[in-house]
Tab-separated table of C-alpha atoms in Angstrom:
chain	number	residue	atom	x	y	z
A	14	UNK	CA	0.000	0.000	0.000
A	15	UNK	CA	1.206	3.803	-0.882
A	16	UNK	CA	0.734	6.336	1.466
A	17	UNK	CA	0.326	10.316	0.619
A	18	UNK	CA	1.324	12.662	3.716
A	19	UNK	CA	1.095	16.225	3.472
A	20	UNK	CA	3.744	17.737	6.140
A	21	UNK	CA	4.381	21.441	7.341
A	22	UNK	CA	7.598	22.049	9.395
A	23	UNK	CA	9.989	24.823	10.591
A	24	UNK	CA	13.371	23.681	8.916
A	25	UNK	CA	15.002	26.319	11.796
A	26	UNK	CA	16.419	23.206	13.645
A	27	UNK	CA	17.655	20.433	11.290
A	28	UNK	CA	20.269	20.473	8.950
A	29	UNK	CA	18.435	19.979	5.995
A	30	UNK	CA	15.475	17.707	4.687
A	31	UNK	CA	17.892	14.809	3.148
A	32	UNK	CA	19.004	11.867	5.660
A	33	UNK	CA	22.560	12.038	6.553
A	34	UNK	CA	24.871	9.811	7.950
A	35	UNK	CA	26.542	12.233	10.143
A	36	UNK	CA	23.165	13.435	12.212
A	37	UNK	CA	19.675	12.286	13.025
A	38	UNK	CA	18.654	15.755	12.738
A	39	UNK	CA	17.064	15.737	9.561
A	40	UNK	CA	13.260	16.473	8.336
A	41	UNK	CA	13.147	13.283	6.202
A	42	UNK	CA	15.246	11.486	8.950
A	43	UNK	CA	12.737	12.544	11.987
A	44	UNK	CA	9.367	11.639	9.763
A	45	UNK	CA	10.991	8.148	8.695
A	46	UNK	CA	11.566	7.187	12.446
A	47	UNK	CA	8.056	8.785	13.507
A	48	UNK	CA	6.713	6.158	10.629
A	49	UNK	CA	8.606	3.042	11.362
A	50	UNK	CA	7.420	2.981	14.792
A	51	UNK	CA	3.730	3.785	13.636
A	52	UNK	CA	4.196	1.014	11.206
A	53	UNK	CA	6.176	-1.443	12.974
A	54	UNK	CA	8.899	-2.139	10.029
A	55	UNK	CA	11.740	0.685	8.681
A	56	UNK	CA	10.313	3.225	5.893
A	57	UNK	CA	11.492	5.207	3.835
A	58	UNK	CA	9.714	8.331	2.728
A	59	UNK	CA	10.169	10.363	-0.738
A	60	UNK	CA	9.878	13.329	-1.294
A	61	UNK	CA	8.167	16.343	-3.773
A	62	UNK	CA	11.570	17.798	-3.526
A	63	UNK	CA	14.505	18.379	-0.807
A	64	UNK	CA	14.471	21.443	0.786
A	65	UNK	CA	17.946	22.898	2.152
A	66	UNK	CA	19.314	23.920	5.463
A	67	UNK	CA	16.929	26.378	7.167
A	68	UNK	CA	13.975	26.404	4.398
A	69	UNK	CA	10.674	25.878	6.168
A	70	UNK	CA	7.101	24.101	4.269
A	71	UNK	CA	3.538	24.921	4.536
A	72	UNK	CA	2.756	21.746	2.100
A	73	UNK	CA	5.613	19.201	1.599
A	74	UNK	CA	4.386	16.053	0.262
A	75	UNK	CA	5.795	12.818	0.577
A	76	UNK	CA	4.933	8.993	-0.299
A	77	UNK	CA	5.532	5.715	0.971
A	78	UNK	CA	5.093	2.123	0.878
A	79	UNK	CA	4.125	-0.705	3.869
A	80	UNK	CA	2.385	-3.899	4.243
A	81	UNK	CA	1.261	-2.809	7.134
A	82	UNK	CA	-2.653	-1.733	7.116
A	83	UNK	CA	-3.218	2.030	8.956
A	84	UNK	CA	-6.098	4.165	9.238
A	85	UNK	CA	-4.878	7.612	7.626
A	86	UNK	CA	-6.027	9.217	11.057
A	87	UNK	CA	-3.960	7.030	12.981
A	88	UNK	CA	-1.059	7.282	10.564
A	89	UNK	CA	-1.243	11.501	11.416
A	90	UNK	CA	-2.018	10.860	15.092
A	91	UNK	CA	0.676	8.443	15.762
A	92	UNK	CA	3.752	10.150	13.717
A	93	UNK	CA	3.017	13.354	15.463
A	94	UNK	CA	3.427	11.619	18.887
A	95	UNK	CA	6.797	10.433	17.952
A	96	UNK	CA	7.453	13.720	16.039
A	97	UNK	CA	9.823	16.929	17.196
A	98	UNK	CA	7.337	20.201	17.970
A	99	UNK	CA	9.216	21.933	14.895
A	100	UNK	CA	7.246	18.842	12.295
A	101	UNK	CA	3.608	18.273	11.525
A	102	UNK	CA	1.506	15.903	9.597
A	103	UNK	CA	-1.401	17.350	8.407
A	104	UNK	CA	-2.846	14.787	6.039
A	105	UNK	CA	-2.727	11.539	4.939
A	106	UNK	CA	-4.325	9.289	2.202
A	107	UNK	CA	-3.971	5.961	0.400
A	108	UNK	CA	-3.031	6.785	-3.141
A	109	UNK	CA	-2.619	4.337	-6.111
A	110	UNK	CA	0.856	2.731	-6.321
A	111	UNK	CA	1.798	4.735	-9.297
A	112	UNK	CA	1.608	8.009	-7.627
A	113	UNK	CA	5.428	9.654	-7.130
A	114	UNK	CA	5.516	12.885	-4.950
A	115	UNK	CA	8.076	14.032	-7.208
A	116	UNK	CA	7.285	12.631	-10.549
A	117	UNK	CA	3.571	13.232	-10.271
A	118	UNK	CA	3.760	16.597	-9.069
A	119	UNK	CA	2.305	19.215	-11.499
A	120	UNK	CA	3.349	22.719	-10.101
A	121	UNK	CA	5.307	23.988	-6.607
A	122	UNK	CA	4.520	26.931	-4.682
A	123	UNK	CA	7.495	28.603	-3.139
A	124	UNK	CA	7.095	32.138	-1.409
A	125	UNK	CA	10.069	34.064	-0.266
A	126	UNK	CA	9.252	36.729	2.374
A	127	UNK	CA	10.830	39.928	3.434
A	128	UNK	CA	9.666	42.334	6.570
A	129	UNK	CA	10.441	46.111	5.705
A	130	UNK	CA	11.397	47.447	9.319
A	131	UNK	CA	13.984	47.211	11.937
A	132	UNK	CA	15.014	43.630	13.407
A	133	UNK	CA	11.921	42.036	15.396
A	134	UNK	CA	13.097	38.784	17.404
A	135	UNK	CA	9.325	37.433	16.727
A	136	UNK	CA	10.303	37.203	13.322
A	137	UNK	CA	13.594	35.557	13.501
A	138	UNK	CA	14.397	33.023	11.096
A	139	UNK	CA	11.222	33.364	9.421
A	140	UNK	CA	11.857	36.365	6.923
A	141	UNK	CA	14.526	38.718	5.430
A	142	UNK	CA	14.827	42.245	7.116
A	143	UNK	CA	14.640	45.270	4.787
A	144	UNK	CA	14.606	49.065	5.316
A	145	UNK	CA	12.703	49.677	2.458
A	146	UNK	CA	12.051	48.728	-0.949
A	147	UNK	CA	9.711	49.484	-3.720
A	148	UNK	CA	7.093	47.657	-4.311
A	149	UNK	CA	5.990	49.051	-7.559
A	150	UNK	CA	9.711	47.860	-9.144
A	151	UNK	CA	9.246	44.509	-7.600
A	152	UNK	CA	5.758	43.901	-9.301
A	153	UNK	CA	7.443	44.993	-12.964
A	154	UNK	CA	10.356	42.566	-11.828
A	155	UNK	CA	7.943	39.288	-10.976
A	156	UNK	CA	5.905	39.922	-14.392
A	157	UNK	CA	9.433	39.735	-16.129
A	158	UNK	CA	10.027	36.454	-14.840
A	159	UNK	CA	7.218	35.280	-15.501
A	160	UNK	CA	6.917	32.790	-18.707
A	161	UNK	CA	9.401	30.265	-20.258
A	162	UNK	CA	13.042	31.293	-19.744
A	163	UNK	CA	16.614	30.006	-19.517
A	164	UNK	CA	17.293	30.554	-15.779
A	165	UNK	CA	21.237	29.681	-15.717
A	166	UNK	CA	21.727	32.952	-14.509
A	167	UNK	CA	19.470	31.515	-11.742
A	168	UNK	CA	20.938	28.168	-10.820
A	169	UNK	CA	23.362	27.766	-7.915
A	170	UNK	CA	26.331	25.690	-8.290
A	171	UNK	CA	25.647	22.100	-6.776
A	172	UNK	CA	22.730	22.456	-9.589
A	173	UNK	CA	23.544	19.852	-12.917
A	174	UNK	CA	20.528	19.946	-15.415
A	175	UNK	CA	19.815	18.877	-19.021
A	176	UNK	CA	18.505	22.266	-19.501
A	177	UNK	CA	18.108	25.096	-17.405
A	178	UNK	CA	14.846	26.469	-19.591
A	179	UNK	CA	11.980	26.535	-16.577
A	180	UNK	CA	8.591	28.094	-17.248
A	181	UNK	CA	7.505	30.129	-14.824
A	182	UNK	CA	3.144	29.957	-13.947
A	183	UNK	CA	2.957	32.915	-11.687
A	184	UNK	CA	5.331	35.317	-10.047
A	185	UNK	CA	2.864	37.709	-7.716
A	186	UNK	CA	3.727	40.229	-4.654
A	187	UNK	CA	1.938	39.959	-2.041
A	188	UNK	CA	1.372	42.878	0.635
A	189	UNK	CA	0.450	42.235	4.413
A	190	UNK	CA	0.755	43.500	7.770
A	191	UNK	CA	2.244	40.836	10.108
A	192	UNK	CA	-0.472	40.351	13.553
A	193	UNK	CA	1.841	40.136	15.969
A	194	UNK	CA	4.674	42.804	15.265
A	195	UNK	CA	2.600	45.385	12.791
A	196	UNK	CA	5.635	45.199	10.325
A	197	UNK	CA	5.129	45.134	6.925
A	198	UNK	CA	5.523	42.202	5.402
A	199	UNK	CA	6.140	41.554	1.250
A	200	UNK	CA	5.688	37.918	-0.269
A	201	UNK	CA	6.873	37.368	-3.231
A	202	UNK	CA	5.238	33.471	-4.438
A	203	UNK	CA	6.560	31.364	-7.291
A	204	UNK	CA	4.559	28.814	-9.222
A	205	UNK	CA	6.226	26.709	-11.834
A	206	UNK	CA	6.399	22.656	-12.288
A	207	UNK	CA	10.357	22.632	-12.117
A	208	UNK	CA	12.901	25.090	-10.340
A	209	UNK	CA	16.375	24.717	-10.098
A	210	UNK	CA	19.181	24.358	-7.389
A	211	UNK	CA	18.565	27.146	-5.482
A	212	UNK	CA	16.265	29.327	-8.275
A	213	UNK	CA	13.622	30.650	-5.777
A	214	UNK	CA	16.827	32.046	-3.139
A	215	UNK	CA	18.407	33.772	-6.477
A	216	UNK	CA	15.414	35.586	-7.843
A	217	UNK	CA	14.393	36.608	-4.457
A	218	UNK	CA	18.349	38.052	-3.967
A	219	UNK	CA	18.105	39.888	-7.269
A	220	UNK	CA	14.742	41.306	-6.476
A	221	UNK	CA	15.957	42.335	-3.121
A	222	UNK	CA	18.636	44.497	-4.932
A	223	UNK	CA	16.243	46.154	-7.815
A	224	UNK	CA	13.216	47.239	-5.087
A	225	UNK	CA	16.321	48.547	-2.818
A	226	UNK	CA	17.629	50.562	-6.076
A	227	UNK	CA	20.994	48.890	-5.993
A	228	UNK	CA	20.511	47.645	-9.573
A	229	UNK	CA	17.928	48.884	-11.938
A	230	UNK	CA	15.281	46.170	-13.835
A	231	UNK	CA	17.654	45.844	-16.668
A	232	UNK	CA	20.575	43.850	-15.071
A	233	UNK	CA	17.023	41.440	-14.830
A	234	UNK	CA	16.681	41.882	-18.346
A	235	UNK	CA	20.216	40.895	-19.146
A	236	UNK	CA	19.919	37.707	-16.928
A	237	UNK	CA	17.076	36.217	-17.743
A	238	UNK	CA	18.715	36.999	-22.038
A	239	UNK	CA	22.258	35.845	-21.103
A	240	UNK	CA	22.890	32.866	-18.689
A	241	UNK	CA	25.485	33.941	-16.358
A	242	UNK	CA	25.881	34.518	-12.655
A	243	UNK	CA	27.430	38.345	-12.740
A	244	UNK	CA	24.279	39.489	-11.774
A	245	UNK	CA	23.238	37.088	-9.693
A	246	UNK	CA	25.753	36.326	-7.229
A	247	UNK	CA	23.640	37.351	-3.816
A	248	UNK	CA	21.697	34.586	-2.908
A	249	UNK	CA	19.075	35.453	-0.302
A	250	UNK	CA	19.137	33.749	3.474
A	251	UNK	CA	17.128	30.071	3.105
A	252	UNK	CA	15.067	31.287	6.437
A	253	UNK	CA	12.287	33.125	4.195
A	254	UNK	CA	12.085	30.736	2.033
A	255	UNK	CA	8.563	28.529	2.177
A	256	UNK	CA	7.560	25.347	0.381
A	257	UNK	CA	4.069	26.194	0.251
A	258	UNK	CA	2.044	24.044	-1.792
A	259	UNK	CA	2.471	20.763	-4.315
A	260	UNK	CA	0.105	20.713	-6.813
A	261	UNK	CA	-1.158	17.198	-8.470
């Protein structure tokens, strides 16, 4: 039997989603112990995609396979006994035993949020502090990326790829006013059925730089025309980064 579980955690405290040799301290190594003891046997989870040191998720979604019959609700209830505070599962179902949470996987959702305003320990490893930036240049920016483009100017260096053309759904800004400090906050959210090695953290560090004014919309231009990493050598802090949704 497969398994579908949809998981939200805070990837503050583990070094990374992948299991390591070196640690136990792993998303995907803290949810495959959770499971084995719910199941009774060793499992092994896979993933939508592997999220890096820091990155947090509002909707990872993973699969897996057991013998073993579960109710879904007791699959959720007993994993998030055995769980850390920092993971949750929300859902689970019994999907066919075709279904891939990577392969199957039509469209990601990743937001990348920055708080305009001074340094608020509330918000600590949960978004990038600005002074200021314009919104109005950030909204031209996200409709430029927007669409099919080579984004090599956009792909960090562990990244290998037949091709780094991606086509980008949506790129949207997003304007709120965070409850519990009163700081602005400014989400920008990428949708697109493939990124690459580090794609989201590279737009949102070039984005960063036009709405500040330190480069204008054309050095954009030139990278999205010309695959190189000039332009694109700040990559922004993986803490305001969100996996928010896996589409299917």
């Amino acid at each position: 039997m497969r398994y579908k579980l949809t998981l939200q955690y805070d990837g503050t405290p583990f070094k990374g989603w992948q299991r390591q040799s070196y640690t136990p301290n792993t998303v995907q190594g803290n949810i495959e112990s959770a499971l084995s003891k719910v199941c009774n046997h060793a499992i092994e989870v896979h993933p939508s995609g592997r999220t890096d040191v820091g990155v947090h998720a509002l909707g990872q979604v993973v699969h897996f396979d057991t013998q073993v019959d579960r109710d879904c609700n007791r699959i959720v209830s007993g994993c998030n006994h055995f769980l850390e505070p920092s993971i949750r599962v929300k859902t689970c179902e019994l999907v066919v035993d075709d279904f891939h949470a990577r392969y199957c996987a039509k469209y990601k959702t990743y937001q990348y949020k920055f708080c305009i305003g001074d340094y608020n320990p509330i918000l600590q490893n949960r978004v990038l502090f600005l002074n200021q930036i314009n919104i109005e240049t950030i909204r031209q920016a996200c409709s430029m990326i927007e669409g099919q483009h080579d984004f090599g100017s956009f792909c960090g260096s562990g990244g290998k790829y037949h091709t780094t053309v991606r086509n980008v759904h949506e790129c949207v800004v997003y304007t709120d006013i965070c409850v519990l400090t009163g700081l602005p906050i400014v989400t920008i959210s990428i949708t697109s059925k493939g990124f690459l090695y580090n794609m989201v953290r590279l737009i949102a560090g070039l984005i960063y730089r036009i709405g500040s004014g330190i480069v204008g919309l054309e050095v954009l231009e030139h990278a999205l025309k010309v695959p190189s990493r000039e332009h694109t050598s700040y990559i922004a802090p993986a803490c305001a980064l969100y996996l928010v949704e896996v589409g299917y």
